[in-house]
PDB file of C-alpha atoms in Angstrom:
ATOM      1  CA  ALA A 699       6.190  -9.129   4.667  1.00 79.00           C
ATOM      2  CA  GLN A 700       4.900 -11.405   2.054  1.00 86.00           C
ATOM      3  CA  SER A 701       4.077 -10.934  -1.638  1.00 91.00           C
ATOM      4  CA  VAL A 702       3.394 -13.101  -4.640  1.00 95.00           C
ATOM      5  CA  THR A 703       3.453 -12.631  -8.360  1.00 96.00           C
ATOM      6  CA  GLN A 704       1.902 -14.451 -11.199  1.00 97.00           C
ATOM      7  CA  LEU A 705       3.467 -15.135 -15.007  1.00 94.00           C
ATOM      8  CA  GLY A 706       1.400 -14.145 -17.922  1.00 92.00           C
ATOM      9  CA  SER A 707      -1.836 -11.978 -17.106  1.00 95.00           C
ATOM     10  CA  HIS A 708      -4.064 -13.812 -19.951  1.00 97.00           C
ATOM     11  CA  VAL A 709      -2.852 -17.414 -20.811  1.00 97.00           C
ATOM     12  CA  SER A 710      -5.001 -19.726 -24.537  1.00 97.00           C
ATOM     13  CA  VAL A 711      -4.793 -23.709 -24.224  1.00 97.00           C
ATOM     14  CA  SER A 712      -7.334 -25.517 -26.515  1.00 97.00           C
ATOM     15  CA  GLU A 713      -9.932 -27.687 -25.020  1.00 97.00           C
ATOM     16  CA  GLY A 714      -8.486 -30.378 -23.504  1.00 97.00           C
ATOM     17  CA  ALA A 715      -4.795 -29.619 -23.961  1.00 98.00           C
ATOM     18  CA  LEU A 716      -2.769 -28.614 -20.743  1.00 98.00           C
ATOM     19  CA  VAL A 717      -3.533 -25.997 -18.504  1.00 98.00           C
ATOM     20  CA  LEU A 718      -0.261 -24.965 -16.203  1.00 98.00           C
ATOM     21  CA  LEU A 719      -0.651 -21.241 -14.337  1.00 98.00           C
ATOM     22  CA  ARG A 720       2.680 -20.134 -12.958  1.00 98.00           C
ATOM     23  CA  CYS A 721       2.413 -18.167  -9.543  1.00 97.00           C
ATOM     24  CA  ASN A 722       6.039 -17.214  -7.019  1.00 96.00           C
ATOM     25  CA  TYR A 723       5.568 -16.254  -4.020  1.00 95.00           C
ATOM     26  CA  SER A 724       8.235 -14.269  -1.208  1.00 91.00           C
ATOM     27  CA  SER A 725       7.493 -14.857   2.198  1.00 83.00           C
ATOM     28  CA  SER A 726       9.418 -14.309   5.612  1.00 76.00           C
ATOM     29  CA  VAL A 727       7.666 -17.284   7.245  1.00 77.00           C
ATOM     30  CA  PRO A 728       6.775 -20.971   6.448  1.00 78.00           C
ATOM     31  CA  PRO A 729       4.062 -20.231   3.545  1.00 85.00           C
ATOM     32  CA  TYR A 730       0.492 -20.995   3.895  1.00 91.00           C
ATOM     33  CA  LEU A 731      -0.269 -20.794  -0.454  1.00 94.00           C
ATOM     34  CA  PHE A 732      -3.691 -20.773  -2.327  1.00 95.00           C
ATOM     35  CA  TRP A 733      -5.521 -21.106  -5.683  1.00 97.00           C
ATOM     36  CA  TYR A 734      -8.756 -19.183  -6.027  1.00 97.00           C
ATOM     37  CA  VAL A 735     -11.139 -18.825  -9.003  1.00 97.00           C
ATOM     38  CA  GLN A 736     -13.516 -16.237 -10.451  1.00 95.00           C
ATOM     39  CA  TYR A 737     -15.953 -16.359 -12.989  1.00 93.00           C
ATOM     40  CA  PRO A 738     -17.624 -12.800 -13.930  1.00 87.00           C
ATOM     41  CA  ASN A 739     -19.488 -11.098 -11.821  1.00 80.00           C
ATOM     42  CA  GLN A 740     -18.787 -13.403  -9.111  1.00 85.00           C
ATOM     43  CA  GLY A 741     -16.778 -13.066  -6.045  1.00 88.00           C
ATOM     44  CA  LEU A 742     -13.430 -15.501  -5.433  1.00 94.00           C
ATOM     45  CA  GLN A 743     -14.125 -20.036  -5.134  1.00 94.00           C
ATOM     46  CA  LEU A 744     -10.826 -21.215  -3.163  1.00 94.00           C
ATOM     47  CA  LEU A 745      -9.632 -24.017  -5.716  1.00 96.00           C
ATOM     48  CA  LEU A 746      -7.159 -25.249  -2.957  1.00 95.00           C
ATOM     49  CA  LYS A 747      -4.798 -24.945  -0.187  1.00 94.00           C
ATOM     50  CA  TYR A 748      -1.100 -25.654   0.961  1.00 93.00           C
ATOM     51  CA  THR A 749      -0.940 -24.900   4.435  1.00 89.00           C
ATOM     52  CA  THR A 750       1.237 -28.030   5.638  1.00 84.00           C
ATOM     53  CA  GLY A 751       2.178 -31.666   4.830  1.00 85.00           C
ATOM     54  CA  ALA A 752       1.891 -33.025   1.318  1.00 88.00           C
ATOM     55  CA  THR A 753       3.101 -30.709  -1.070  1.00 90.00           C
ATOM     56  CA  LEU A 754       1.080 -31.727  -4.014  1.00 95.00           C
ATOM     57  CA  VAL A 755      -2.551 -30.688  -3.104  1.00 96.00           C
ATOM     58  CA  LYS A 756      -5.285 -31.184  -5.455  1.00 96.00           C
ATOM     59  CA  GLY A 757      -8.653 -28.815  -5.519  1.00 95.00           C
ATOM     60  CA  ILE A 758     -12.022 -29.113  -6.784  1.00 94.00           C
ATOM     61  CA  ASN A 759     -12.831 -28.875 -10.873  1.00 93.00           C
ATOM     62  CA  GLY A 760      -9.468 -31.566 -10.766  1.00 96.00           C
ATOM     63  CA  PHE A 761      -7.172 -28.877 -10.468  1.00 97.00           C
ATOM     64  CA  GLU A 762      -3.994 -29.676  -8.212  1.00 97.00           C
ATOM     65  CA  ALA A 763      -0.440 -27.698  -7.931  1.00 97.00           C
ATOM     66  CA  GLU A 764       2.038 -28.740  -5.626  1.00 95.00           C
ATOM     67  CA  PHE A 765       4.462 -26.380  -3.382  1.00 94.00           C
ATOM     68  CA  LYS A 766       8.606 -25.820  -4.132  1.00 94.00           C
ATOM     69  CA  LYS A 767      10.473 -24.712  -1.647  1.00 91.00           C
ATOM     70  CA  SER A 768      13.355 -24.727  -3.404  1.00 91.00           C
ATOM     71  CA  GLU A 769      11.930 -23.140  -6.346  1.00 93.00           C
ATOM     72  CA  THR A 770       9.300 -20.143  -4.252  1.00 94.00           C
ATOM     73  CA  SER A 771       6.886 -21.482  -6.828  1.00 95.00           C
ATOM     74  CA  PHE A 772       2.660 -23.145  -6.101  1.00 97.00           C
ATOM     75  CA  HIS A 773       1.865 -23.796 -10.106  1.00 98.00           C
ATOM     76  CA  LEU A 774      -1.850 -24.796 -10.765  1.00 98.00           C
ATOM     77  CA  THR A 775      -2.291 -27.400 -13.037  1.00 98.00           C
ATOM     78  CA  LYS A 776      -4.691 -29.379 -14.452  1.00 98.00           C
ATOM     79  CA  PRO A 777      -4.464 -32.016 -17.280  1.00 97.00           C
ATOM     80  CA  SER A 778      -6.986 -31.372 -19.126  1.00 97.00           C
ATOM     81  CA  ALA A 779      -9.067 -28.365 -19.923  1.00 97.00           C
ATOM     82  CA  HIS A 780     -12.330 -27.379 -20.722  1.00 97.00           C
ATOM     83  CA  MET A 781     -14.585 -25.104 -21.460  1.00 96.00           C
ATOM     84  CA  SER A 782     -15.805 -24.036 -18.155  1.00 95.00           C
ATOM     85  CA  ASP A 783     -12.659 -23.466 -16.748  1.00 97.00           C
ATOM     86  CA  ALA A 784     -12.322 -20.026 -18.692  1.00 97.00           C
ATOM     87  CA  ALA A 785     -12.122 -17.378 -16.041  1.00 97.00           C
ATOM     88  CA  GLU A 786      -9.349 -15.249 -13.808  1.00 97.00           C
ATOM     89  CA  TYR A 787      -7.568 -16.995 -11.817  1.00 98.00           C
ATOM     90  CA  PHE A 788      -5.847 -15.807  -8.363  1.00 98.00           C
ATOM     91  CA  CYS A 789      -3.099 -17.486  -6.165  1.00 97.00           C
ATOM     92  CA  ALA A 790      -2.696 -16.147  -2.563  1.00 95.00           C
ATOM     93  CA  VAL A 791       0.190 -16.398   0.705  1.00 93.00           C
ATOM     94  CA  TYR A 792      -1.289 -15.762   3.184  1.00 89.00           C
ATOM     95  CA  GLY A 793       1.181 -14.473   6.678  1.00 81.00           C
ATOM     96  CA  GLN A 794      -0.102 -11.903   8.897  1.00 80.00           C
ATOM     97  CA  ASN A 795      -3.421 -11.665   6.070  1.00 86.00           C
ATOM     98  CA  PHE A 796      -4.200 -12.591   2.643  1.00 91.00           C
ATOM     99  CA  VAL A 797      -1.902 -11.086  -0.354  1.00 93.00           C
ATOM    100  CA  PHE A 798      -3.107 -11.128  -3.619  1.00 96.00           C
ATOM    101  CA  GLY A 799      -1.590 -12.246  -7.298  1.00 96.00           C
ATOM    102  CA  PRO A 800      -2.359 -10.387  -9.633  1.00 96.00           C
ATOM    103  CA  GLY A 801      -4.200 -13.071 -11.454  1.00 97.00           C
ATOM    104  CA  THR A 802      -4.215 -14.692 -15.090  1.00 98.00           C
ATOM    105  CA  ARG A 803      -7.172 -14.669 -17.310  1.00 97.00           C
ATOM    106  CA  LEU A 804      -7.384 -18.138 -18.942  1.00 97.00           C
ATOM    107  CA  SER A 805      -8.992 -18.414 -21.821  1.00 97.00           C
ATOM    108  CA  VAL A 806      -9.958 -22.246 -23.763  1.00 97.00           C
ATOM    109  CA  LEU A 807     -10.251 -21.999 -27.040  1.00 96.00           C
ATOM    110  CA  PRO A 808     -12.671 -24.413 -28.753  1.00 94.00           C
TER     111      PRO A 808
ATOM    112  CA  GLU B  89     -27.125 -22.448   4.607  1.00 57.00           C
ATOM    113  CA  THR B  90     -27.277 -18.899   3.569  1.00 70.00           C
ATOM    114  CA  GLY B  91     -23.368 -17.913   1.614  1.00 90.00           C
ATOM    115  CA  VAL B  92     -22.103 -14.496   2.026  1.00 95.00           C
ATOM    116  CA  THR B  93     -24.235 -11.779   0.985  1.00 95.00           C
ATOM    117  CA  GLN B  94     -23.637  -8.423  -0.425  1.00 97.00           C
ATOM    118  CA  SER B  95     -25.783  -5.279  -0.874  1.00 97.00           C
ATOM    119  CA  PRO B  96     -25.984  -2.977  -2.958  1.00 97.00           C
ATOM    120  CA  THR B  97     -24.753  -5.479  -6.158  1.00 96.00           C
ATOM    121  CA  HIS B  98     -24.107  -1.785  -8.239  1.00 96.00           C
ATOM    122  CA  LEU B  99     -23.386   2.061  -6.709  1.00 96.00           C
ATOM    123  CA  ILE B 100     -22.495   5.179  -8.282  1.00 98.00           C
ATOM    124  CA  LYS B 101     -21.453   7.755  -5.967  1.00 98.00           C
ATOM    125  CA  THR B 102     -19.739  11.897  -6.716  1.00 98.00           C
ATOM    126  CA  ARG B 103     -16.327  11.974  -5.472  1.00 98.00           C
ATOM    127  CA  GLY B 104     -16.255  13.699  -2.268  1.00 98.00           C
ATOM    128  CA  GLN B 105     -19.324  11.844  -1.264  1.00 98.00           C
ATOM    129  CA  GLN B 106     -19.554   8.987   1.556  1.00 98.00           C
ATOM    130  CA  VAL B 107     -21.163   5.645   0.928  1.00 98.00           C
ATOM    131  CA  THR B 108     -21.909   2.795   2.909  1.00 98.00           C
ATOM    132  CA  LEU B 109     -21.717  -1.022   1.624  1.00 98.00           C
ATOM    133  CA  ARG B 110     -23.862  -3.936   3.870  1.00 98.00           C
ATOM    134  CA  CYS B 111     -22.264  -7.955   4.169  1.00 97.00           C
ATOM    135  CA  SER B 112     -23.044 -10.658   6.044  1.00 96.00           C
ATOM    136  CA  SER B 113     -21.376 -12.913   7.295  1.00 93.00           C
ATOM    137  CA  GLN B 114     -22.203 -17.229   6.228  1.00 90.00           C
ATOM    138  CA  SER B 115     -23.761 -18.624   8.952  1.00 87.00           C
ATOM    139  CA  GLY B 116     -21.220 -19.958  12.239  1.00 86.00           C
ATOM    140  CA  HIS B 117     -19.352 -17.547  11.630  1.00 90.00           C
ATOM    141  CA  ASN B 118     -17.504 -15.029  13.250  1.00 90.00           C
ATOM    142  CA  THR B 119     -14.799 -13.502  11.201  1.00 92.00           C
ATOM    143  CA  VAL B 120     -15.821 -10.497   8.457  1.00 94.00           C
ATOM    144  CA  SER B 121     -12.401  -9.510   5.995  1.00 95.00           C
ATOM    145  CA  TRP B 122     -13.052  -6.594   2.735  1.00 97.00           C
ATOM    146  CA  TYR B 123     -11.139  -6.298   0.265  1.00 97.00           C
ATOM    147  CA  GLN B 124     -11.201  -4.013  -3.094  1.00 98.00           C
ATOM    148  CA  GLN B 125     -10.394  -4.938  -6.431  1.00 96.00           C
ATOM    149  CA  ALA B 126      -8.903  -2.179  -8.434  1.00 95.00           C
ATOM    150  CA  LEU B 127     -10.196  -3.598 -12.915  1.00 92.00           C
ATOM    151  CA  GLY B 128      -7.790  -5.782 -14.261  1.00 89.00           C
ATOM    152  CA  GLN B 129      -5.878  -6.123 -10.492  1.00 92.00           C
ATOM    153  CA  GLY B 130      -6.360  -8.933  -7.679  1.00 94.00           C
ATOM    154  CA  PRO B 131      -7.821  -7.595  -4.264  1.00 96.00           C
ATOM    155  CA  GLN B 132      -5.563  -6.076  -1.478  1.00 97.00           C
ATOM    156  CA  PHE B 133      -6.757  -5.978   1.913  1.00 96.00           C
ATOM    157  CA  ILE B 134      -8.518  -3.919   3.817  1.00 97.00           C
ATOM    158  CA  PHE B 135      -8.933  -4.420   7.152  1.00 95.00           C
ATOM    159  CA  GLN B 136     -10.399  -8.215   9.178  1.00 94.00           C
ATOM    160  CA  TYR B 137     -13.433  -7.650  11.959  1.00 94.00           C
ATOM    161  CA  TYR B 138     -13.037 -10.507  14.222  1.00 91.00           C
ATOM    162  CA  ARG B 139     -15.985 -10.706  16.797  1.00 89.00           C
ATOM    163  CA  GLU B 140     -17.225  -6.749  16.575  1.00 91.00           C
ATOM    164  CA  GLU B 141     -12.905  -5.277  17.383  1.00 92.00           C
ATOM    165  CA  GLU B 142     -11.094  -4.639  13.517  1.00 93.00           C
ATOM    166  CA  ASN B 143      -8.334  -7.388  13.641  1.00 90.00           C
ATOM    167  CA  GLY B 144      -6.073  -6.198  11.274  1.00 90.00           C
ATOM    168  CA  ARG B 145      -5.547  -3.459   8.559  1.00 94.00           C
ATOM    169  CA  GLY B 146      -3.853  -3.256   5.279  1.00 93.00           C
ATOM    170  CA  ASN B 147      -2.512  -0.214   3.425  1.00 94.00           C
ATOM    171  CA  PHE B 148      -5.364   2.274   3.116  1.00 97.00           C
ATOM    172  CA  PRO B 149      -6.334   5.318   4.888  1.00 97.00           C
ATOM    173  CA  PRO B 150      -8.722   6.086   7.425  1.00 97.00           C
ATOM    174  CA  ARG B 151     -11.764   7.555   5.597  1.00 98.00           C
ATOM    175  CA  PHE B 152     -11.987   3.289   5.135  1.00 98.00           C
ATOM    176  CA  SER B 153     -13.915   2.242   8.080  1.00 97.00           C
ATOM    177  CA  GLY B 154     -15.247  -0.895   9.516  1.00 96.00           C
ATOM    178  CA  LEU B 155     -18.049  -2.184  11.710  1.00 96.00           C
ATOM    179  CA  GLN B 156     -19.031  -5.592  12.776  1.00 96.00           C
ATOM    180  CA  PHE B 157     -21.918  -5.999  13.788  1.00 94.00           C
ATOM    181  CA  PRO B 158     -23.358  -8.667  16.912  1.00 93.00           C
ATOM    182  CA  ASN B 159     -24.533 -11.040  14.157  1.00 91.00           C
ATOM    183  CA  TYR B 160     -21.366 -10.750  12.879  1.00 92.00           C
ATOM    184  CA  SER B 161     -22.674  -8.845   9.470  1.00 94.00           C
ATOM    185  CA  SER B 162     -20.394  -5.920   9.344  1.00 97.00           C
ATOM    186  CA  GLU B 163     -20.099  -2.408   6.769  1.00 98.00           C
ATOM    187  CA  LEU B 164     -17.300  -0.477   5.061  1.00 98.00           C
ATOM    188  CA  ASN B 165     -17.628   2.617   5.267  1.00 98.00           C
ATOM    189  CA  VAL B 166     -15.750   4.606   2.586  1.00 98.00           C
ATOM    190  CA  ASN B 167     -15.630   8.784   3.278  1.00 97.00           C
ATOM    191  CA  ALA B 168     -14.257  11.497   0.566  1.00 98.00           C
ATOM    192  CA  LEU B 169     -15.181   9.622  -1.620  1.00 98.00           C
ATOM    193  CA  GLU B 170     -11.609   9.909  -4.578  1.00 98.00           C
ATOM    194  CA  LEU B 171     -12.128   8.544  -8.623  1.00 98.00           C
ATOM    195  CA  ASP B 172      -9.617   5.825  -7.919  1.00 97.00           C
ATOM    196  CA  ASP B 173     -12.063   4.279  -4.784  1.00 98.00           C
ATOM    197  CA  SER B 174     -13.539   3.087  -7.914  1.00 98.00           C
ATOM    198  CA  ALA B 175     -13.856  -0.628  -7.171  1.00 97.00           C
ATOM    199  CA  LEU B 176     -15.365  -4.228  -6.646  1.00 96.00           C
ATOM    200  CA  TYR B 177     -15.619  -4.773  -2.894  1.00 97.00           C
ATOM    201  CA  LEU B 178     -15.197  -7.887  -1.933  1.00 97.00           C
ATOM    202  CA  CYS B 179     -16.107  -9.155   1.481  1.00 96.00           C
ATOM    203  CA  ALA B 180     -15.153 -12.557   3.093  1.00 95.00           C
ATOM    204  CA  SER B 181     -16.165 -14.597   6.021  1.00 93.00           C
ATOM    205  CA  SER B 182     -14.609 -17.098   7.409  1.00 90.00           C
ATOM    206  CA  PRO B 183     -15.108 -19.133  10.845  1.00 86.00           C
ATOM    207  CA  GLY B 184     -12.526 -17.258  13.426  1.00 75.00           C
ATOM    208  CA  LEU B 185      -9.147 -15.612  12.957  1.00 70.00           C
ATOM    209  CA  ALA B 186      -7.104 -17.748  10.274  1.00 65.00           C
ATOM    210  CA  GLY B 187     -10.342 -19.401   8.944  1.00 60.00           C
ATOM    211  CA  GLY B 188     -10.331 -21.080  12.194  1.00 59.00           C
ATOM    212  CA  LEU B 189      -7.142 -22.281  11.665  1.00 67.00           C
ATOM    213  CA  THR B 190      -8.339 -24.154   8.011  1.00 74.00           C
ATOM    214  CA  TYR B 191      -7.304 -20.546   6.606  1.00 79.00           C
ATOM    215  CA  GLU B 192     -10.539 -20.649   4.886  1.00 85.00           C
ATOM    216  CA  GLN B 193     -12.821 -17.374   3.339  1.00 90.00           C
ATOM    217  CA  TYR B 194     -16.126 -17.826   1.435  1.00 92.00           C
ATOM    218  CA  PHE B 195     -16.634 -14.064  -0.262  1.00 94.00           C
ATOM    219  CA  GLY B 196     -19.203 -12.740  -1.539  1.00 95.00           C
ATOM    220  CA  PRO B 197     -20.007 -12.072  -4.901  1.00 94.00           C
ATOM    221  CA  GLY B 198     -18.283  -7.697  -5.108  1.00 96.00           C
ATOM    222  CA  THR B 199     -20.236  -4.441  -4.135  1.00 97.00           C
ATOM    223  CA  ARG B 200     -19.362  -2.904  -7.611  1.00 96.00           C
ATOM    224  CA  LEU B 201     -18.190   0.835  -6.875  1.00 98.00           C
ATOM    225  CA  THR B 202     -18.318   4.115  -9.554  1.00 98.00           C
ATOM    226  CA  VAL B 203     -17.359   7.223  -8.425  1.00 98.00           C
ATOM    227  CA  THR B 204     -17.768   9.787 -11.215  1.00 97.00           C
TER     228      THR B 204
END
């Protein structure tokens, strides 16, 4: 069975600061890992994914994440936050179906 | 290329009633998954339809049922509504099982269901 935990239900950063959103997973099989973003009153949009190959994956809007098997982690980062990054972020793992974490709300302060 | 659309956008029902939610998949996609997203939580997998057959189900009771049509659009039906069914219901389409091995799925904007 797969599961996902996201440390911090709410993260606040200043505009221009580093964004770090944490995700840890549990999976009995090699994991396929994903980050999605959800803006208010919208569906989820895929930011990036790890399936095989390079463990550092780059996504849209300047985000990237690194798969660390030894730490069972897939943290999401962005070097410089922008006001438009304010949204809800979900980490997910795919086994037989998608299992999502509880989400982290990112606030960006001017 | 048309994205995933869902109808209605909002719905208010009374406990015990039945509801049908609709989803039109993205062009070329034959797989549709449904998710329930309660307030402040992540989406939870309800079930998936592939070429008109149910292919996988999450931990939801039988009163949650679905259909997929030959054009790959889909319906989610919920009978005997309970207060806890109040949530955002999301539909996602993909080009085959496991996203056609890309593991990608494309979400609609959701239907907000309120049960009173």
